[in-house]
PDB file of C-alpha atoms and ligand atoms in Angstrom:
ATOM      1  CA  MET A 973     123.395  29.616  24.578  1.00  0.00           C
ATOM      2  CA  PRO A 974     119.789  28.788  23.646  1.00  0.00           C
ATOM      3  CA  THR A 975     118.661  26.663  20.729  1.00  0.00           C
ATOM      4  CA  ILE A 976     115.024  27.139  19.701  1.00  0.00           C
ATOM      5  CA  THR A 977     113.214  23.932  18.756  1.00  0.00           C
ATOM      6  CA  LEU A 978     109.657  23.568  17.528  1.00  0.00           C
ATOM      7  CA  GLN A 979     108.337  20.012  17.342  1.00  0.00           C
ATOM      8  CA  HIS A 980     105.078  19.315  15.477  1.00  0.00           C
ATOM      9  CA  VAL A 981     103.741  22.698  16.512  1.00  0.00           C
ATOM     10  CA  THR A 982     100.164  23.608  15.594  1.00  0.00           C
ATOM     11  CA  LYS A 983      98.305  26.740  16.647  1.00  0.00           C
ATOM     12  CA  TYR A 984      94.613  27.383  15.969  1.00  0.00           C
ATOM     13  CA  TYR A 985      92.674  30.611  16.184  1.00  0.00           C
ATOM     14  CA  LYS A 986      88.916  30.830  16.394  1.00  0.00           C
ATOM     15  CA  SER A 987      87.207  32.523  13.471  1.00  0.00           C
ATOM     16  CA  ASP A 988      83.395  32.600  13.149  1.00  0.00           C
ATOM     17  CA  GLY A 989      83.209  29.879  15.784  1.00  0.00           C
ATOM     18  CA  ARG A 990      85.539  27.600  13.786  1.00  0.00           C
ATOM     19  CA  LYS A 991      89.080  26.582  14.658  1.00  0.00           C
ATOM     20  CA  VAL A 992      91.381  27.798  11.888  1.00  0.00           C
ATOM     21  CA  PRO A 993      95.054  26.716  11.913  1.00  0.00           C
ATOM     22  CA  ALA A 994      97.548  29.598  11.741  1.00  0.00           C
ATOM     23  CA  VAL A 995     100.589  27.321  12.068  1.00  0.00           C
ATOM     24  CA  GLN A 996     100.419  23.639  11.230  1.00  0.00           C
ATOM     25  CA  ASP A 997     102.696  20.788  12.244  1.00  0.00           C
ATOM     26  CA  VAL A 998     105.846  22.896  12.160  1.00  0.00           C
ATOM     27  CA  ASP A 999     109.233  21.331  12.885  1.00  0.00           C
ATOM     28  CA  LEU A1000     112.053  23.846  13.102  1.00  0.00           C
ATOM     29  CA  THR A1001     115.367  24.148  14.899  1.00  0.00           C
ATOM     30  CA  ILE A1002     117.283  27.411  15.126  1.00  0.00           C
ATOM     31  CA  GLN A1003     120.783  27.299  16.556  1.00  0.00           C
ATOM     32  CA  GLN A1004     122.328  30.111  18.549  1.00  0.00           C
ATOM     33  CA  GLY A1005     123.897  32.697  16.256  1.00  0.00           C
ATOM     34  CA  GLU A1006     121.811  31.947  13.164  1.00  0.00           C
ATOM     35  CA  PHE A1007     120.218  34.654  11.037  1.00  0.00           C
ATOM     36  CA  VAL A1008     116.847  33.415   9.789  1.00  0.00           C
ATOM     37  CA  PHE A1009     114.366  35.146   7.502  1.00  0.00           C
ATOM     38  CA  LEU A1010     110.737  34.055   7.773  1.00  0.00           C
ATOM     39  CA  THR A1011     109.031  34.709   4.457  1.00  0.00           C
ATOM     40  CA  GLY A1012     105.579  34.037   3.043  1.00  0.00           C
ATOM     41  CA  SER A1013     102.536  36.018   2.043  1.00  0.00           C
ATOM     42  CA  SER A1014     100.320  37.865   4.460  1.00  0.00           C
ATOM     43  CA  GLY A1015      98.421  35.431   6.680  1.00  0.00           C
ATOM     44  CA  ALA A1016     100.960  32.620   6.099  1.00  0.00           C
ATOM     45  CA  GLY A1017     101.680  32.331   9.830  1.00  0.00           C
ATOM     46  CA  LYS A1018     104.936  34.266  10.286  1.00  0.00           C
ATOM     47  CA  SER A1019     103.801  36.420  13.226  1.00  0.00           C
ATOM     48  CA  THR A1020     102.182  33.453  14.921  1.00  0.00           C
ATOM     49  CA  LEU A1021     105.401  31.482  14.586  1.00  0.00           C
ATOM     50  CA  LEU A1022     107.379  34.332  16.191  1.00  0.00           C
ATOM     51  CA  SER A1023     104.806  34.598  19.000  1.00  0.00           C
ATOM     52  CA  LEU A1024     105.085  30.853  19.614  1.00  0.00           C
ATOM     53  CA  MET A1025     108.879  31.113  19.862  1.00  0.00           C
ATOM     54  CA  ALA A1026     108.594  33.996  22.332  1.00  0.00           C
ATOM     55  CA  GLY A1027     106.047  32.098  24.424  1.00  0.00           C
ATOM     56  CA  LYS A1028     103.488  34.870  23.774  1.00  0.00           C
ATOM     57  CA  VAL A1029     101.052  32.248  22.533  1.00  0.00           C
ATOM     58  CA  LYS A1030     100.946  28.579  23.489  1.00  0.00           C
ATOM     59  CA  PRO A1031     100.792  25.804  20.907  1.00  0.00           C
ATOM     60  CA  ASP A1032      97.598  23.702  20.740  1.00  0.00           C
ATOM     61  CA  ARG A1033      99.729  20.760  19.686  1.00  0.00           C
ATOM     62  CA  GLY A1034     103.441  20.052  19.833  1.00  0.00           C
ATOM     63  CA  ARG A1035     106.234  21.653  21.843  1.00  0.00           C
ATOM     64  CA  VAL A1036     108.293  24.825  21.710  1.00  0.00           C
ATOM     65  CA  CYS A1037     111.590  24.279  23.502  1.00  0.00           C
ATOM     66  CA  LEU A1038     114.438  26.519  24.487  1.00  0.00           C
ATOM     67  CA  ASP A1039     117.556  24.463  24.999  1.00  0.00           C
ATOM     68  CA  GLY A1040     115.430  21.341  25.205  1.00  0.00           C
ATOM     69  CA  LYS A1041     113.091  22.762  27.866  1.00  0.00           C
ATOM     70  CA  ASP A1042     109.402  23.006  26.997  1.00  0.00           C
ATOM     71  CA  VAL A1043     108.565  26.722  27.260  1.00  0.00           C
ATOM     72  CA  ALA A1044     104.936  25.953  28.227  1.00  0.00           C
ATOM     73  CA  ARG A1045     106.156  24.073  31.307  1.00  0.00           C
ATOM     74  CA  ILE A1046     108.409  26.785  32.667  1.00  0.00           C
ATOM     75  CA  PRO A1047     107.027  27.679  36.102  1.00  0.00           C
ATOM     76  CA  LYS A1048     105.538  31.173  36.465  1.00  0.00           C
ATOM     77  CA  TRP A1049     108.331  32.413  38.738  1.00  0.00           C
ATOM     78  CA  ARG A1050     110.924  31.643  36.057  1.00  0.00           C
ATOM     79  CA  GLN A1051     109.019  33.080  33.113  1.00  0.00           C
ATOM     80  CA  GLN A1052     110.441  36.576  33.589  1.00  0.00           C
ATOM     81  CA  ARG A1053     113.959  35.184  33.335  1.00  0.00           C
ATOM     82  CA  ASN A1054     112.929  33.289  30.222  1.00  0.00           C
ATOM     83  CA  LEU A1055     111.542  36.449  28.629  1.00  0.00           C
ATOM     84  CA  LEU A1056     114.935  38.091  29.033  1.00  0.00           C
ATOM     85  CA  LYS A1057     116.294  35.631  26.487  1.00  0.00           C
ATOM     86  CA  PHE A1058     114.270  37.387  23.785  1.00  0.00           C
ATOM     87  CA  GLY A1059     114.535  40.885  22.409  1.00  0.00           C
ATOM     88  CA  GLN A1060     111.373  41.550  20.455  1.00  0.00           C
ATOM     89  CA  VAL A1061     110.108  44.134  17.990  1.00  0.00           C
ATOM     90  CA  TRP A1062     106.523  43.581  16.804  1.00  0.00           C
ATOM     91  CA  GLN A1063     104.615  45.219  13.985  1.00  0.00           C
ATOM     92  CA  GLU A1064     102.586  47.589  16.144  1.00  0.00           C
ATOM     93  CA  PRO A1065     104.307  50.768  17.424  1.00  0.00           C
ATOM     94  CA  SER A1066     105.043  50.115  21.061  1.00  0.00           C
ATOM     95  CA  LEU A1067     107.037  52.982  22.560  1.00  0.00           C
ATOM     96  CA  VAL A1068     105.380  54.670  25.530  1.00  0.00           C
ATOM     97  CA  ARG A1069     104.262  58.012  24.098  1.00  0.00           C
ATOM     98  CA  ARG A1070     104.564  60.029  27.292  1.00  0.00           C
ATOM     99  CA  GLN A1071     108.140  58.935  27.912  1.00  0.00           C
ATOM    100  CA  THR A1072     111.325  60.092  26.248  1.00  0.00           C
ATOM    101  CA  VAL A1073     113.549  57.743  24.269  1.00  0.00           C
ATOM    102  CA  GLU A1074     115.820  57.406  27.292  1.00  0.00           C
ATOM    103  CA  GLU A1075     112.926  56.677  29.670  1.00  0.00           C
ATOM    104  CA  ASN A1076     111.485  54.078  27.291  1.00  0.00           C
ATOM    105  CA  LEU A1077     114.816  52.268  27.289  1.00  0.00           C
ATOM    106  CA  GLU A1078     115.323  52.575  31.046  1.00  0.00           C
ATOM    107  CA  LEU A1079     111.926  51.023  31.673  1.00  0.00           C
ATOM    108  CA  VAL A1080     112.915  47.782  29.970  1.00  0.00           C
ATOM    109  CA  GLY A1081     116.546  48.004  31.115  1.00  0.00           C
ATOM    110  CA  LEU A1082     115.419  47.914  34.745  1.00  0.00           C
ATOM    111  CA  ILE A1083     113.717  44.545  34.215  1.00  0.00           C
ATOM    112  CA  GLY A1084     117.024  42.991  33.241  1.00  0.00           C
ATOM    113  CA  ALA A1085     119.171  44.798  35.780  1.00  0.00           C
ATOM    114  CA  PRO A1086     121.419  42.525  37.837  1.00  0.00           C
ATOM    115  CA  GLU A1087     120.745  42.711  41.580  1.00  0.00           C
ATOM    116  CA  GLN A1088     124.026  44.488  42.250  1.00  0.00           C
ATOM    117  CA  PRO A1089     125.098  46.005  38.965  1.00  0.00           C
ATOM    118  CA  GLY A1090     128.692  47.075  38.522  1.00  0.00           C
ATOM    119  CA  PRO A1091     129.232  50.462  36.872  1.00  0.00           C
ATOM    120  CA  SER A1092     129.315  49.016  33.342  1.00  0.00           C
ATOM    121  CA  HIS A1093     126.018  47.188  33.926  1.00  0.00           C
ATOM    122  CA  SER A1094     124.139  50.151  35.343  1.00  0.00           C
ATOM    123  CA  VAL A1095     120.944  50.982  33.451  1.00  0.00           C
ATOM    124  CA  GLU A1096     122.354  54.411  32.459  1.00  0.00           C
ATOM    125  CA  ASN A1097     125.395  52.746  30.954  1.00  0.00           C
ATOM    126  CA  ARG A1098     123.388  50.177  29.054  1.00  0.00           C
ATOM    127  CA  VAL A1099     121.052  52.888  27.707  1.00  0.00           C
ATOM    128  CA  ARG A1100     124.084  54.818  26.461  1.00  0.00           C
ATOM    129  CA  LYS A1101     125.511  51.693  24.845  1.00  0.00           C
ATOM    130  CA  VAL A1102     122.372  50.663  22.948  1.00  0.00           C
ATOM    131  CA  ILE A1103     121.678  54.221  21.830  1.00  0.00           C
ATOM    132  CA  GLY A1104     125.204  54.208  20.379  1.00  0.00           C
ATOM    133  CA  LEU A1105     124.631  50.782  18.823  1.00  0.00           C
ATOM    134  CA  VAL A1106     121.622  51.985  16.825  1.00  0.00           C
ATOM    135  CA  GLY A1107     123.149  55.406  16.076  1.00  0.00           C
ATOM    136  CA  MET A1108     120.585  57.475  17.984  1.00  0.00           C
ATOM    137  CA  GLN A1109     122.904  59.669  20.046  1.00  0.00           C
ATOM    138  CA  GLY A1110     121.328  63.077  20.607  1.00  0.00           C
ATOM    139  CA  TYR A1111     117.775  61.707  20.614  1.00  0.00           C
ATOM    140  CA  GLU A1112     117.712  60.689  24.295  1.00  0.00           C
ATOM    141  CA  LYS A1113     115.362  63.472  25.420  1.00  0.00           C
ATOM    142  CA  LYS A1114     113.014  63.309  22.454  1.00  0.00           C
ATOM    143  CA  TYR A1115     109.496  61.896  22.642  1.00  0.00           C
ATOM    144  CA  PRO A1116     108.256  59.164  20.238  1.00  0.00           C
ATOM    145  CA  VAL A1117     106.034  61.677  18.417  1.00  0.00           C
ATOM    146  CA  GLU A1118     109.182  63.626  17.430  1.00  0.00           C
ATOM    147  CA  LEU A1119     110.757  60.599  15.702  1.00  0.00           C
ATOM    148  CA  SER A1120     110.488  59.485  12.067  1.00  0.00           C
ATOM    149  CA  SER A1121     109.417  55.878  11.384  1.00  0.00           C
ATOM    150  CA  GLY A1122     113.039  54.847  10.790  1.00  0.00           C
ATOM    151  CA  GLU A1123     114.140  56.449  14.075  1.00  0.00           C
ATOM    152  CA  THR A1124     111.232  54.840  15.922  1.00  0.00           C
ATOM    153  CA  ARG A1125     112.262  51.404  14.636  1.00  0.00           C
ATOM    154  CA  ARG A1126     115.850  52.036  15.757  1.00  0.00           C
ATOM    155  CA  VAL A1127     114.726  52.967  19.254  1.00  0.00           C
ATOM    156  CA  GLU A1128     112.517  49.859  19.386  1.00  0.00           C
ATOM    157  CA  LEU A1129     115.513  47.799  18.340  1.00  0.00           C
ATOM    158  CA  ALA A1130     117.655  49.479  21.013  1.00  0.00           C
ATOM    159  CA  ARG A1131     115.003  48.640  23.583  1.00  0.00           C
ATOM    160  CA  ALA A1132     114.958  45.026  22.377  1.00  0.00           C
ATOM    161  CA  MET A1133     118.750  44.877  22.803  1.00  0.00           C
ATOM    162  CA  ILE A1134     119.091  46.612  26.150  1.00  0.00           C
ATOM    163  CA  ASN A1135     119.220  43.437  28.215  1.00  0.00           C
ATOM    164  CA  SER A1136     121.649  41.812  25.739  1.00  0.00           C
ATOM    165  CA  PRO A1137     119.287  38.972  24.846  1.00  0.00           C
ATOM    166  CA  PRO A1138     120.785  36.005  22.992  1.00  0.00           C
ATOM    167  CA  ILE A1139     117.800  35.992  20.598  1.00  0.00           C
ATOM    168  CA  LEU A1140     116.110  38.777  18.604  1.00  0.00           C
ATOM    169  CA  LEU A1141     112.616  38.178  17.206  1.00  0.00           C
ATOM    170  CA  LEU A1142     111.550  40.816  14.687  1.00  0.00           C
ATOM    171  CA  ASP A1143     108.232  41.131  12.911  1.00  0.00           C
ATOM    172  CA  GLU A1144     108.315  43.294   9.789  1.00  0.00           C
ATOM    173  CA  ILE A1145     110.760  45.728  11.389  1.00  0.00           C
ATOM    174  CA  THR A1146     111.385  47.434   8.028  1.00  0.00           C
ATOM    175  CA  ALA A1147     107.733  47.767   6.953  1.00  0.00           C
ATOM    176  CA  ASN A1148     106.934  51.336   5.839  1.00  0.00           C
ATOM    177  CA  LEU A1149     110.598  52.415   5.786  1.00  0.00           C
ATOM    178  CA  ASP A1150     112.288  53.905   2.751  1.00  0.00           C
ATOM    179  CA  ASP A1151     115.138  52.113   0.982  1.00  0.00           C
ATOM    180  CA  ASP A1152     117.933  53.932   2.839  1.00  0.00           C
ATOM    181  CA  ASN A1153     116.394  53.142   6.214  1.00  0.00           C
ATOM    182  CA  ILE A1154     115.754  49.517   5.246  1.00  0.00           C
ATOM    183  CA  TRP A1155     119.350  49.113   4.187  1.00  0.00           C
ATOM    184  CA  ASP A1156     120.642  50.730   7.411  1.00  0.00           C
ATOM    185  CA  MET A1157     118.436  48.414   9.457  1.00  0.00           C
ATOM    186  CA  PHE A1158     119.635  45.283   7.649  1.00  0.00           C
ATOM    187  CA  HIS A1159     123.225  46.427   8.054  1.00  0.00           C
ATOM    188  CA  LEU A1160     122.683  46.985  11.775  1.00  0.00           C
ATOM    189  CA  LEU A1161     121.063  43.583  12.211  1.00  0.00           C
ATOM    190  CA  THR A1162     123.947  41.918  10.386  1.00  0.00           C
ATOM    191  CA  GLU A1163     126.352  43.589  12.821  1.00  0.00           C
ATOM    192  CA  ILE A1164     124.288  42.489  15.830  1.00  0.00           C
ATOM    193  CA  ASN A1165     124.187  38.948  14.453  1.00  0.00           C
ATOM    194  CA  ARG A1166     127.944  38.995  13.910  1.00  0.00           C
ATOM    195  CA  GLY A1167     128.259  39.583  17.643  1.00  0.00           C
ATOM    196  CA  GLY A1168     126.566  36.207  18.254  1.00  0.00           C
ATOM    197  CA  THR A1169     122.900  37.196  18.650  1.00  0.00           C
ATOM    198  CA  THR A1170     120.369  34.935  16.929  1.00  0.00           C
ATOM    199  CA  VAL A1171     118.155  36.986  14.591  1.00  0.00           C
ATOM    200  CA  VAL A1172     114.786  35.645  13.445  1.00  0.00           C
ATOM    201  CA  MET A1173     113.039  38.112  11.206  1.00  0.00           C
ATOM    202  CA  ALA A1174     109.675  38.001   9.430  1.00  0.00           C
ATOM    203  CA  THR A1175     109.979  40.178   6.353  1.00  0.00           C
ATOM    204  CA  HIS A1176     108.650  41.037   2.908  1.00  0.00           C
ATOM    205  CA  ALA A1177     111.813  42.934   1.948  1.00  0.00           C
ATOM    206  CA  SER A1178     112.704  40.466  -0.819  1.00  0.00           C
ATOM    207  CA  GLN A1179     115.442  42.579  -2.380  1.00  0.00           C
ATOM    208  CA  TYR A1180     117.443  42.657   0.868  1.00  0.00           C
ATOM    209  CA  VAL A1181     116.839  39.006   1.679  1.00  0.00           C
ATOM    210  CA  ASN A1182     118.273  38.177  -1.743  1.00  0.00           C
ATOM    211  CA  LEU A1183     121.319  40.355  -1.117  1.00  0.00           C
ATOM    212  CA  LEU A1184     122.133  38.971   2.304  1.00  0.00           C
ATOM    213  CA  ARG A1185     121.701  35.255   1.446  1.00  0.00           C
ATOM    214  CA  ARG A1186     120.955  33.881   4.904  1.00  0.00           C
ATOM    215  CA  ARG A1187     118.710  31.001   5.955  1.00  0.00           C
ATOM    216  CA  VAL A1188     115.239  31.508   4.462  1.00  0.00           C
ATOM    217  CA  VAL A1189     112.237  29.678   5.928  1.00  0.00           C
ATOM    218  CA  THR A1190     109.117  29.999   3.767  1.00  0.00           C
ATOM    219  CA  LEU A1191     105.630  29.532   5.162  1.00  0.00           C
ATOM    220  CA  VAL A1192     102.514  28.790   3.137  1.00  0.00           C
ATOM    221  CA  ASP A1193      99.173  28.417   4.912  1.00  0.00           C
ATOM    222  CA  GLY A1194     100.919  27.753   8.213  1.00  0.00           C
ATOM    223  CA  HIS A1195     103.174  25.010   6.834  1.00  0.00           C
ATOM    224  CA  ILE A1196     106.909  25.265   6.252  1.00  0.00           C
ATOM    225  CA  LEU A1197     107.308  24.814   2.529  1.00  0.00           C
ATOM    226  CA  GLY A1198     110.966  25.755   2.231  1.00  0.00           C
ATOM    227  CA  ASP A1199     114.007  25.954   4.508  1.00  0.00           C
ATOM    228  CA  VAL A1200     117.080  26.957   2.569  1.00  0.00           C
ATOM    229  CA  SER A1201     120.461  28.051   3.918  1.00  0.00           C
ATOM    230  CA  LYS A1202     121.908  31.022   2.002  1.00  0.00           C
ATOM    231  CA  GLY A1203     118.514  31.221   0.337  1.00  0.00           C
ATOM    232  CA  ARG A1204     116.586  33.735  -1.678  1.00  0.00           C
ATOM    233  CA  TYR A1205     113.212  35.234  -0.849  1.00  0.00           C
ATOM    234  CA  GLY A1206     110.494  32.589  -1.141  1.00  0.00           C
ATOM    235  CA  GLU A1207     112.958  29.914  -2.300  1.00  0.00           C
ATOM    236  CA  ILE A1208     111.687  26.465  -1.371  1.00  0.00           C
ATOM    237  CA  MET A1209     114.560  24.172  -2.262  1.00  0.00           C
TER     238      MET A1209
HETATM  239  P1  ADP B 547     101.513  36.551   8.858  1.00  0.00           P
HETATM  240  O1  ADP B 547     102.359  37.105   9.959  1.00  0.00           O
HETATM  241  O2  ADP B 547     102.286  35.641   7.949  1.00  0.00           O
HETATM  242  O3  ADP B 547     100.786  37.620   8.108  1.00  0.00           O
HETATM  243  P2  ADP B 547      99.770  35.620  10.973  1.00  0.00           P
HETATM  244  O4  ADP B 547     100.542  34.721  11.843  1.00  0.00           O
HETATM  245  O5  ADP B 547      99.532  37.012  11.438  1.00  0.00           O
HETATM  246  O6  ADP B 547     100.388  35.611   9.504  1.00  0.00           O
HETATM  247  O7  ADP B 547      98.337  34.979  10.711  1.00  0.00           O
HETATM  248  C1  ADP B 547      98.144  33.619  10.329  1.00  0.00           C
HETATM  249  C2  ADP B 547      96.650  33.334  10.283  1.00  0.00           C
HETATM  250  O8  ADP B 547      96.115  33.383  11.603  1.00  0.00           O
HETATM  251  C3  ADP B 547      95.837  34.351   9.471  1.00  0.00           C
HETATM  252  O9  ADP B 547      94.816  33.660   8.816  1.00  0.00           O
HETATM  253  C4  ADP B 547      95.293  35.291  10.517  1.00  0.00           C
HETATM  254  O10 ADP B 547      94.089  35.849  10.096  1.00  0.00           O
HETATM  255  C5  ADP B 547      95.096  34.355  11.708  1.00  0.00           C
HETATM  256  N1  ADP B 547      95.268  35.053  12.996  1.00  0.00           N
HETATM  257  C6  ADP B 547      96.414  35.604  13.446  1.00  0.00           C
HETATM  258  N2  ADP B 547      96.249  36.119  14.684  1.00  0.00           N
HETATM  259  C7  ADP B 547      94.956  35.891  15.007  1.00  0.00           C
HETATM  260  C8  ADP B 547      94.152  36.176  16.149  1.00  0.00           C
HETATM  261  N3  ADP B 547      94.663  36.792  17.212  1.00  0.00           N
HETATM  262  N4  ADP B 547      92.863  35.781  16.135  1.00  0.00           N
HETATM  263  C9  ADP B 547      92.328  35.142  15.069  1.00  0.00           C
HETATM  264  N5  ADP B 547      93.031  34.825  13.967  1.00  0.00           N
HETATM  265  C10 ADP B 547      94.327  35.194  13.918  1.00  0.00           C
END
């Protein structure tokens, strides 16, 4: 099962013709099965760090490795397989508006379908399973516009889980949700993590981070300032 390792990772973005670091000299190892909160103020580098882990952006310096293999050096033909290791939910709404919940899930489920799926691995079966996992039975034929923000986030999580990835990367998945929905989401993620899935989650939901007491990595100006097991929100030692 994959371990994520970042070694001296730096990522710059260009702003007004200048190179501005979003993540600076980050060393971080996340073992399979961990539950990690990424905290820090807006602009601290949380999303960039998640994108680096997923291989969505490449580091300007340093290495991002999955089980010791440098993600940047994975040949193109194997990148698809590598992507299947990550379930991802990003800040921007991403369901296809003209497709139903079921069709949205099938679309991603097909990418991870084994060449000769047995009945339990068929896409239909996996769609049914993840819809059950996130408690969205009865919503299969609905369109994204008919869903509340909490329901939309659940469907996005179901889509992230459909290929049973070993790692979940989540960026502000509870932003704009009310307290009940936030709590349900944290509960669900705890259950998923209990099943062995690594969860790495950028969040501002301090109250829930403090209740759950998992590993808390705090970023300030692209640097890791704190990395505390069973930590509290923003705790640095
Ligand atoms: P956070 O998720 O903690 O809010 P981000 O990783 O989104 O932080 O951003 C870190 C820094 O990088 C910020 O200063 C932000 O403005 C900058 N940044 C992020 N993405 C881009 C981009 N695509 N182009 C230019 N600058 C970016």
